[in-house]
mmCIF file of C-alpha atoms in Angstrom:
data_model
loop_
_atom_site.group_PDB
_atom_site.id
_atom_site.type_symbol
_atom_site.label_atom_id
_atom_site.label_comp_id
_atom_site.label_asym_id
_atom_site.label_seq_id
_atom_site.Cartn_x
_atom_site.Cartn_y
_atom_site.Cartn_z
ATOM 1 C CA MET A 1 48.321 1.856 -60.593
ATOM 2 C CA LYS A 2 49.240 4.326 -57.860
ATOM 3 C CA LEU A 3 45.805 5.888 -58.216
ATOM 4 C CA LEU A 4 44.129 2.504 -57.692
ATOM 5 C CA ARG A 5 46.231 1.824 -54.595
ATOM 6 C CA PHE A 6 45.375 5.269 -53.200
ATOM 7 C CA LEU A 7 41.652 4.685 -53.717
ATOM 8 C CA SER A 8 41.876 1.299 -51.985
ATOM 9 C CA ILE A 9 43.631 2.771 -48.972
ATOM 10 C CA SER A 10 41.073 5.592 -48.783
ATOM 11 C CA ILE A 11 38.138 3.217 -48.868
ATOM 12 C CA LEU A 12 39.454 0.969 -46.056
ATOM 13 C CA PRO A 13 38.536 3.323 -43.127
ATOM 14 C CA LEU A 14 35.073 3.826 -44.562
ATOM 15 C CA THR A 15 34.624 0.076 -44.914
ATOM 16 C CA SER A 16 35.833 -0.464 -41.357
ATOM 17 C CA LEU A 17 33.435 2.218 -40.040
ATOM 18 C CA ALA A 18 30.526 0.678 -41.940
ATOM 19 C CA ALA A 19 31.430 -2.746 -40.580
ATOM 20 C CA LYS A 20 31.481 -1.388 -37.026
ATOM 21 C CA ARG A 21 28.080 0.236 -37.501
ATOM 22 C CA ALA A 22 26.676 -2.968 -38.940
ATOM 23 C CA GLN A 23 28.184 -4.892 -36.033
ATOM 24 C CA LYS A 24 26.519 -2.544 -33.523
ATOM 25 C CA ALA A 25 23.177 -2.880 -35.303
ATOM 26 C CA ASP A 26 23.543 -6.641 -35.559
ATOM 27 C CA ARG A 27 24.431 -6.880 -31.877
ATOM 28 C CA PHE A 28 21.219 -5.149 -30.798
ATOM 29 C CA GLU A 29 19.076 -7.112 -33.232
ATOM 30 C CA GLU A 30 20.607 -10.370 -32.053
ATOM 31 C CA TYR A 31 19.980 -9.718 -28.381
ATOM 32 C CA HIS A 32 16.570 -8.187 -29.013
ATOM 33 C CA SER A 33 15.466 -11.309 -30.893
ATOM 34 C CA ARG A 34 16.657 -13.372 -27.935
ATOM 35 C CA SER A 35 14.689 -11.139 -25.576
ATOM 36 C CA LEU A 36 11.483 -11.800 -27.501
ATOM 37 C CA SER A 37 11.659 -15.446 -26.476
ATOM 38 C CA SER A 38 13.304 -15.056 -23.070
ATOM 39 C CA SER A 39 13.537 -11.806 -21.152
ATOM 40 C CA PRO A 40 15.512 -10.719 -19.215
ATOM 41 C CA LEU A 41 18.642 -12.149 -20.823
ATOM 42 C CA LYS A 42 20.619 -14.505 -18.598
ATOM 43 C CA LEU A 43 24.218 -13.314 -18.714
ATOM 44 C CA ASP A 44 27.660 -14.622 -17.876
ATOM 45 C CA ASP A 45 31.020 -12.846 -17.926
ATOM 46 C CA SER A 46 31.469 -13.040 -21.700
ATOM 47 C CA LEU A 47 27.899 -11.992 -22.539
ATOM 48 C CA TYR A 48 28.139 -9.145 -20.030
ATOM 49 C CA ASP A 49 31.330 -7.861 -21.675
ATOM 50 C CA GLU A 50 29.830 -8.171 -25.147
ATOM 51 C CA LEU A 51 26.577 -6.469 -24.181
ATOM 52 C CA THR A 52 28.299 -3.554 -22.457
ATOM 53 C CA ALA A 53 31.069 -3.076 -24.982
ATOM 54 C CA THR A 54 31.398 0.350 -26.578
ATOM 55 C CA PRO A 55 30.549 1.841 -28.952
ATOM 56 C CA ARG A 56 26.899 0.826 -28.857
ATOM 57 C CA ASN A 57 23.664 2.293 -30.151
ATOM 58 C CA TYR A 58 21.311 0.866 -27.529
ATOM 59 C CA SER A 59 20.681 1.003 -23.795
ATOM 60 C CA ALA A 60 21.405 -1.951 -21.538
ATOM 61 C CA VAL A 61 19.778 -2.206 -18.134
ATOM 62 C CA LEU A 62 21.290 -5.039 -16.129
ATOM 63 C CA LEU A 63 20.560 -6.464 -12.696
ATOM 64 C CA LEU A 64 23.583 -7.829 -10.838
ATOM 65 C CA THR A 65 22.330 -10.136 -8.141
ATOM 66 C CA ALA A 66 23.036 -13.228 -6.029
ATOM 67 C CA LEU A 67 20.127 -15.656 -5.884
ATOM 68 C CA ASP A 68 21.973 -18.590 -4.354
ATOM 69 C CA PRO A 69 20.584 -19.234 -0.834
ATOM 70 C CA ARG A 70 24.164 -19.495 0.434
ATOM 71 C CA PHE A 71 24.550 -15.741 0.101
ATOM 72 C CA GLY A 72 21.490 -15.017 2.250
ATOM 73 C CA CYS A 73 20.292 -12.188 -0.001
ATOM 74 C CA GLN A 74 16.565 -12.019 0.727
ATOM 75 C CA MET A 75 16.324 -8.713 -1.131
ATOM 76 C CA CYS A 76 17.648 -10.443 -4.252
ATOM 77 C CA ARG A 77 14.905 -13.072 -4.124
ATOM 78 C CA ASP A 78 12.220 -10.452 -3.414
ATOM 79 C CA VAL A 79 13.229 -8.236 -6.323
ATOM 80 C CA GLN A 80 13.795 -10.945 -8.928
ATOM 81 C CA PRO A 81 10.094 -11.636 -9.746
ATOM 82 C CA GLN A 82 9.437 -7.903 -10.099
ATOM 83 C CA TRP A 83 12.504 -7.513 -12.295
ATOM 84 C CA ASP A 84 11.384 -10.395 -14.532
ATOM 85 C CA LEU A 85 7.905 -8.837 -14.782
ATOM 86 C CA LEU A 86 9.401 -5.480 -15.812
ATOM 87 C CA ALA A 87 11.596 -7.055 -18.494
ATOM 88 C CA LYS A 88 8.779 -9.187 -19.930
ATOM 89 C CA SER A 89 6.302 -6.281 -19.924
ATOM 90 C CA TRP A 90 8.804 -3.991 -21.652
ATOM 91 C CA VAL A 91 9.598 -6.530 -24.369
ATOM 92 C CA ARG A 92 5.931 -7.359 -24.995
ATOM 93 C CA GLY A 93 5.081 -3.670 -25.288
ATOM 94 C CA ASP A 94 8.058 -2.920 -27.547
ATOM 95 C CA ARG A 95 8.404 -5.945 -29.810
ATOM 96 C CA SER A 96 9.810 -3.801 -32.600
ATOM 97 C CA GLY A 97 12.672 -2.587 -30.396
ATOM 98 C CA ALA A 98 11.877 1.089 -30.890
ATOM 99 C CA SER A 99 13.092 1.973 -27.399
ATOM 100 C CA ARG A 100 16.398 0.149 -28.047
ATOM 101 C CA VAL A 101 16.564 -1.108 -24.463
ATOM 102 C CA LEU A 102 17.861 -4.526 -23.446
ATOM 103 C CA TYR A 103 17.334 -6.179 -20.076
ATOM 104 C CA GLY A 104 19.680 -8.710 -18.567
ATOM 105 C CA THR A 105 20.451 -10.479 -15.293
ATOM 106 C CA LEU A 106 23.931 -11.418 -14.128
ATOM 107 C CA ASP A 107 23.986 -13.766 -11.158
ATOM 108 C CA PHE A 108 27.051 -13.910 -8.935
ATOM 109 C CA ASN A 109 27.562 -17.609 -9.690
ATOM 110 C CA ASP A 110 27.624 -16.887 -13.437
ATOM 111 C CA GLY A 111 29.689 -13.693 -13.349
ATOM 112 C CA LYS A 112 32.244 -13.858 -10.550
ATOM 113 C CA GLY A 113 34.867 -12.303 -12.798
ATOM 114 C CA THR A 114 32.644 -9.332 -13.556
ATOM 115 C CA PHE A 115 31.864 -8.801 -9.875
ATOM 116 C CA GLN A 116 35.546 -8.894 -8.970
ATOM 117 C CA ARG A 117 36.717 -6.830 -11.928
ATOM 118 C CA GLY A 118 34.067 -4.165 -11.457
ATOM 119 C CA ARG A 119 34.451 -4.023 -7.664
ATOM 120 C CA MET A 120 30.793 -4.773 -7.209
ATOM 121 C CA PRO A 121 29.257 -4.590 -3.724
ATOM 122 C CA ASN A 122 29.821 -7.530 -1.412
ATOM 123 C CA LEU A 123 26.369 -9.096 -1.452
ATOM 124 C CA MET A 124 27.173 -11.417 1.413
ATOM 125 C CA ALA A 125 28.184 -8.467 3.614
ATOM 126 C CA ASN A 126 25.261 -6.243 2.660
ATOM 127 C CA PRO A 127 22.347 -8.037 0.960
ATOM 128 C CA TYR A 128 20.683 -4.709 0.085
ATOM 129 C CA ASP A 129 23.544 -3.730 -2.212
ATOM 130 C CA MET A 130 22.162 -5.465 -5.270
ATOM 131 C CA THR A 131 23.339 -3.474 -8.243
ATOM 132 C CA LEU A 132 21.207 -2.110 -11.050
ATOM 133 C CA ALA A 133 23.350 -0.809 -13.877
ATOM 134 C CA GLY A 134 22.426 1.060 -17.020
ATOM 135 C CA GLY A 135 24.493 1.825 -20.083
ATOM 136 C CA ILE A 136 23.046 4.575 -22.233
ATOM 137 C CA TYR A 137 24.088 4.409 -25.876
ATOM 138 C CA ASP A 138 27.733 5.480 -26.223
ATOM 139 C CA SER A 139 28.220 6.814 -22.699
ATOM 140 C CA PRO A 140 31.947 6.861 -21.835
ATOM 141 C CA THR A 141 31.635 4.587 -18.778
ATOM 142 C CA PHE A 142 28.994 1.945 -18.329
ATOM 143 C CA GLN A 143 29.249 2.105 -14.557
ATOM 144 C CA ARG A 144 28.301 5.776 -14.492
ATOM 145 C CA LEU A 145 24.601 4.943 -14.035
ATOM 146 C CA ARG A 146 25.100 2.154 -11.536
ATOM 147 C CA THR A 147 22.949 2.371 -8.432
ATOM 148 C CA THR A 148 22.133 0.055 -5.563
ATOM 149 C CA LEU A 149 18.563 -1.118 -5.220
ATOM 150 C CA LYS A 150 18.270 0.403 -1.760
ATOM 151 C CA VAL A 151 18.397 3.829 -3.480
ATOM 152 C CA ILE A 152 15.187 3.117 -5.396
ATOM 153 C CA ASN A 153 12.008 4.296 -3.661
ATOM 154 C CA TRP A 154 10.176 0.999 -3.194
ATOM 155 C CA GLY A 155 7.352 2.124 -0.966
ATOM 156 C CA SER A 156 6.073 -0.723 1.205
ATOM 157 C CA GLN A 157 7.791 -3.500 -0.787
ATOM 158 C CA PRO A 158 9.773 -4.056 -4.006
ATOM 159 C CA SER A 159 7.646 -3.510 -7.081
ATOM 160 C CA ALA A 160 8.040 -3.595 -10.830
ATOM 161 C CA GLU A 161 6.532 -0.098 -10.976
ATOM 162 C CA SER A 162 9.412 1.349 -8.931
ATOM 163 C CA LEU A 163 11.966 -0.298 -11.215
ATOM 164 C CA HIS A 164 10.048 0.955 -14.250
ATOM 165 C CA ALA A 165 10.174 4.518 -12.906
ATOM 166 C CA TRP A 166 13.957 4.288 -12.394
ATOM 167 C CA VAL A 167 14.578 2.908 -15.873
ATOM 168 C CA SER A 168 12.259 5.478 -17.489
ATOM 169 C CA ARG A 169 14.229 8.318 -15.896
ATOM 170 C CA HIS A 170 17.560 7.117 -17.287
ATOM 171 C CA VAL A 171 16.965 5.713 -20.769
ATOM 172 C CA PRO A 172 16.736 8.116 -23.728
ATOM 173 C CA ASP A 173 13.442 9.385 -25.073
ATOM 174 C CA GLY A 174 11.339 6.689 -26.641
ATOM 175 C CA PRO A 175 8.525 4.262 -25.890
ATOM 176 C CA ARG A 176 7.931 3.413 -22.227
ATOM 177 C CA PRO A 177 5.850 0.211 -22.269
ATOM 178 C CA PRO A 178 3.729 -0.017 -19.101
ATOM 179 C CA ILE A 179 3.824 -2.835 -16.589
ATOM 180 C CA VAL A 180 1.291 -5.538 -17.476
ATOM 181 C CA ARG A 181 0.738 -7.967 -14.639
ATOM 182 C CA PRO A 182 -0.494 -11.460 -15.521
ATOM 183 C CA ILE A 183 -4.004 -12.438 -14.510
ATOM 184 C CA ASN A 184 -4.052 -14.099 -11.102
ATOM 185 C CA TYR A 185 -6.429 -16.946 -11.920
ATOM 186 C CA THR A 186 -6.239 -18.390 -8.402
ATOM 187 C CA ARG A 187 -7.382 -15.135 -6.877
ATOM 188 C CA LEU A 188 -10.053 -14.693 -9.563
ATOM 189 C CA ILE A 189 -11.451 -18.177 -8.927
ATOM 190 C CA SER A 190 -11.376 -17.626 -5.153
ATOM 191 C CA ILE A 191 -13.260 -14.320 -5.400
ATOM 192 C CA THR A 192 -15.810 -15.834 -7.800
ATOM 193 C CA THR A 193 -16.380 -18.789 -5.450
ATOM 194 C CA VAL A 194 -16.845 -16.518 -2.441
ATOM 195 C CA VAL A 195 -19.266 -14.225 -4.307
ATOM 196 C CA LEU A 196 -21.334 -17.164 -5.580
ATOM 197 C CA GLY A 197 -21.354 -18.647 -2.072
ATOM 198 C CA LEU A 198 -22.603 -15.380 -0.575
ATOM 199 C CA ILE A 199 -25.307 -15.091 -3.218
ATOM 200 C CA THR A 200 -26.428 -18.654 -2.470
ATOM 201 C CA VAL A 201 -26.502 -18.061 1.297
ATOM 202 C CA LEU A 202 -28.438 -14.810 0.907
ATOM 203 C CA SER A 203 -30.933 -16.429 -1.452
ATOM 204 C CA VAL A 204 -31.616 -19.261 1.000
ATOM 205 C CA ALA A 205 -31.690 -17.036 4.100
ATOM 206 C CA ALA A 206 -33.668 -14.178 2.539
ATOM 207 C CA PRO A 207 -37.098 -15.373 3.814
ATOM 208 C CA TYR A 208 -35.734 -15.388 7.363
ATOM 209 C CA LEU A 209 -33.550 -12.259 7.159
ATOM 210 C CA LEU A 210 -35.938 -9.873 5.430
ATOM 211 C CA PRO A 211 -38.456 -9.674 8.322
ATOM 212 C CA VAL A 212 -35.595 -8.895 10.694
ATOM 213 C CA ILE A 213 -34.040 -6.310 8.387
ATOM 214 C CA ARG A 214 -37.415 -4.623 7.838
ATOM 215 C CA ASN A 215 -38.242 -4.490 11.543
ATOM 216 C CA ARG A 216 -38.735 -0.838 12.556
ATOM 217 C CA ASN A 217 -38.047 -1.487 16.231
ATOM 218 C CA LEU A 218 -34.651 -2.993 15.428
ATOM 219 C CA TRP A 219 -33.581 0.038 13.399
ATOM 220 C CA ALA A 220 -34.982 2.376 16.043
ATOM 221 C CA ALA A 221 -32.878 0.633 18.707
ATOM 222 C CA ILE A 222 -29.765 0.762 16.514
ATOM 223 C CA SER A 223 -30.369 4.461 15.820
ATOM 224 C CA ILE A 224 -30.810 5.283 19.519
ATOM 225 C CA ILE A 225 -27.635 3.380 20.459
ATOM 226 C CA ALA A 226 -25.645 5.183 17.755
ATOM 227 C CA ILE A 227 -27.021 8.563 18.816
ATOM 228 C CA LEU A 228 -26.194 7.930 22.467
ATOM 229 C CA MET A 229 -22.708 6.705 21.605
ATOM 230 C CA PHE A 230 -21.744 9.715 19.498
ATOM 231 C CA THR A 231 -23.447 12.417 21.572
ATOM 232 C CA SER A 232 -21.598 11.154 24.637
ATOM 233 C CA GLY A 233 -18.195 11.820 23.030
ATOM 234 C CA HIS A 234 -17.168 8.405 21.684
ATOM 235 C CA MET A 235 -15.366 9.862 18.652
ATOM 236 C CA PHE A 236 -13.721 12.517 20.831
ATOM 237 C CA ASN A 237 -12.119 9.719 22.879
ATOM 238 C CA HIS A 238 -10.744 7.990 19.776
ATOM 239 C CA ILE A 239 -9.408 11.174 18.197
ATOM 240 C CA ARG A 240 -7.810 12.630 21.335
ATOM 241 C CA LYS A 241 -6.734 9.261 22.836
ATOM 242 C CA VAL A 242 -8.031 10.344 26.247
ATOM 243 C CA PRO A 243 -7.293 8.293 29.421
ATOM 244 C CA TYR A 244 -10.036 6.070 30.789
ATOM 245 C CA VAL A 245 -9.852 7.599 34.301
ATOM 246 C CA ALA A 246 -7.342 9.753 36.207
ATOM 247 C CA GLY A 247 -6.202 10.225 39.779
ATOM 248 C CA ASP A 248 -7.696 13.048 41.809
ATOM 249 C CA GLY A 249 -4.442 13.842 43.640
ATOM 250 C CA LYS A 250 -5.765 12.473 46.936
ATOM 251 C CA GLY A 251 -5.320 8.776 46.293
ATOM 252 C CA GLY A 252 -8.720 8.410 44.694
ATOM 253 C CA ILE A 253 -10.041 8.214 41.133
ATOM 254 C CA SER A 254 -11.556 11.041 39.151
ATOM 255 C CA TYR A 255 -14.214 9.984 36.663
ATOM 256 C CA PHE A 256 -14.945 13.446 35.259
ATOM 257 C CA ALA A 257 -12.403 15.793 33.699
ATOM 258 C CA GLY A 258 -12.573 19.481 34.525
ATOM 259 C CA GLY A 259 -13.732 21.821 31.792
ATOM 260 C CA PHE A 260 -16.193 21.326 28.977
ATOM 261 C CA THR A 261 -13.422 20.687 26.424
ATOM 262 C CA ASN A 262 -11.972 17.678 28.291
ATOM 263 C CA GLN A 263 -13.310 14.279 29.246
ATOM 264 C CA PHE A 264 -12.266 10.768 30.297
ATOM 265 C CA GLY A 265 -13.247 7.477 28.712
ATOM 266 C CA MET A 266 -15.466 6.388 31.605
ATOM 267 C CA GLU A 267 -17.067 9.814 31.684
ATOM 268 C CA SER A 268 -18.468 9.319 28.188
ATOM 269 C CA GLN A 269 -19.851 5.913 29.211
ATOM 270 C CA ILE A 270 -21.560 7.382 32.293
ATOM 271 C CA LEU A 271 -23.097 10.156 30.190
ATOM 272 C CA ALA A 272 -24.274 7.652 27.568
ATOM 273 C CA THR A 273 -25.977 5.666 30.341
ATOM 274 C CA ILE A 274 -27.707 8.798 31.666
ATOM 275 C CA TYR A 275 -28.894 9.749 28.187
ATOM 276 C CA GLY A 276 -30.123 6.177 27.673
ATOM 277 C CA VAL A 277 -32.132 6.214 30.908
ATOM 278 C CA LEU A 278 -33.666 9.580 29.975
ATOM 279 C CA ALA A 279 -34.535 8.334 26.479
ATOM 280 C CA PHE A 280 -36.079 5.103 27.785
ATOM 281 C CA ALA A 281 -38.112 6.985 30.386
ATOM 282 C CA THR A 282 -39.388 9.437 27.767
ATOM 283 C CA VAL A 283 -40.363 6.651 25.351
ATOM 284 C CA SER A 284 -42.144 4.764 28.128
ATOM 285 C CA LEU A 285 -44.138 7.838 29.178
ATOM 286 C CA ALA A 286 -45.042 8.664 25.594
ATOM 287 C CA LEU A 287 -45.870 5.192 24.244
ATOM 288 C CA LYS A 288 -46.294 2.537 26.917
ATOM 289 C CA VAL A 289 -48.079 4.358 29.747
ATOM 290 C CA PRO A 290 -51.009 5.630 27.587
ATOM 291 C CA ARG A 291 -51.750 2.031 26.509
ATOM 292 C CA MET A 292 -52.257 0.775 30.075
ATOM 293 C CA ALA A 293 -55.891 -0.148 30.740
ATOM 294 C CA ASP A 294 -55.776 0.051 34.561
ATOM 295 C CA PRO A 295 -55.899 3.717 35.699
ATOM 296 C CA ARG A 296 -54.145 2.963 38.991
ATOM 297 C CA THR A 297 -51.269 1.135 37.294
ATOM 298 C CA GLN A 298 -51.055 3.954 34.790
ATOM 299 C CA GLN A 299 -50.834 6.542 37.556
ATOM 300 C CA VAL A 300 -48.095 4.620 39.399
ATOM 301 C CA SER A 301 -46.125 4.224 36.164
ATOM 302 C CA VAL A 302 -46.316 7.956 35.504
ATOM 303 C CA ILE A 303 -44.962 8.701 38.987
ATOM 304 C CA ILE A 304 -42.140 6.127 38.695
ATOM 305 C CA TRP A 305 -40.952 7.200 35.274
ATOM 306 C CA SER A 306 -41.209 10.869 36.195
ATOM 307 C CA ALA A 307 -39.079 10.217 39.287
ATOM 308 C CA VAL A 308 -36.540 8.346 37.141
ATOM 309 C CA MET A 309 -36.377 11.283 34.725
ATOM 310 C CA LEU A 310 -36.003 13.761 37.590
ATOM 311 C CA GLY A 311 -33.203 11.762 39.216
ATOM 312 C CA ALA A 312 -31.321 11.182 35.940
ATOM 313 C CA TYR A 313 -31.602 14.810 34.874
ATOM 314 C CA SER A 314 -30.574 15.983 38.335
ATOM 315 C CA PHE A 315 -27.465 13.775 38.186
ATOM 316 C CA LEU A 316 -26.688 15.077 34.674
ATOM 317 C CA LEU A 317 -26.788 18.691 35.924
ATOM 318 C CA SER A 318 -24.531 17.731 38.850
ATOM 319 C CA VAL A 319 -22.003 16.373 36.324
ATOM 320 C CA PHE A 320 -22.072 19.740 34.575
ATOM 321 C CA LYS A 321 -21.467 21.329 37.968
ATOM 322 C CA ILE A 322 -18.440 19.056 38.545
ATOM 323 C CA LYS A 323 -16.933 19.959 35.194
ATOM 324 C CA ASN A 324 -17.528 23.654 35.708
ATOM 325 C CA PRO A 325 -18.244 24.872 39.278
ATOM 326 C CA GLN A 326 -19.649 28.126 37.854
ATOM 327 C CA TYR A 327 -22.544 26.265 36.161
ATOM 328 C CA PRO A 328 -25.662 28.007 37.576
ATOM 329 C CA PHE A 329 -28.355 25.321 37.282
ATOM 330 C CA TRP A 330 -29.180 22.364 39.530
ATOM 331 C CA LEU A 331 -32.034 20.062 40.513
ATOM 332 C CA PRO A 332 -32.636 18.055 43.672
ATOM 333 C CA PRO A 333 -31.731 15.508 44.931
ATOM 334 C CA PHE A 334 -28.157 15.790 43.522
#
């Protein structure tokens, strides 16, 4: 009889331990099955206490927020869609629960006791102090991994990827389901409509556009303009952010900067004009003048265009002389 009583007393702790382990396992399975249909879990004070109770054999990642417009927490409303996307993506990618991670959301209206008991940040005083908490298995204190969302590196705006990176750093080794964003059908339809519209317009306008696109003179003009623009220092002005003009120290305006490594914005425009005049004069002498049937008109044209070239080139050399007084070359009349 005494032996039977001794065996019963000895078995009780083992039974209690087994019951606790079964309870822990059942707790995770219960909440994981709920997550499969609705994730993240919507919590209140009692569910928060139950989910974070120790000992536990799972990780709980919980967002403590305040979505009510009365609190004026814009950060809360910005983060919530990304948080929901993270929770849903994680559950879809880990339906078996191999990672043993649960996601939940506790709103201030549903968990005032938890906020007060845990001395949570005052969301009305500082809207950026939303709290993201994580309990890792049987860690002694659940609040040990609490962080405010302003600590997370968002980049340009809140994103599910940033939350995913934070969670992945803190949960134990296991599956890390990636973020899977839903298909944006509105955007897809819009892009498809625009593409089809462009194809239609191009198909209708092709007979009129192709002769223009294939015109050699048009491309020659575009090429000459581009060459003149870039050889005159257009990119230099954008990179160096040079001034358009500058004062000469005598109450006047200086259009040319001293030295060959400096220039003003107007200076590049003046040089582009000079190069354009020289190019046009050269093309006229090479192509247009030889086609003239009247010898006298041809002779006059040669003299005019030669004078234009001489004057433009003379002015160009004088600009070099302004930028560097030691420049040795010059041409009349400048």
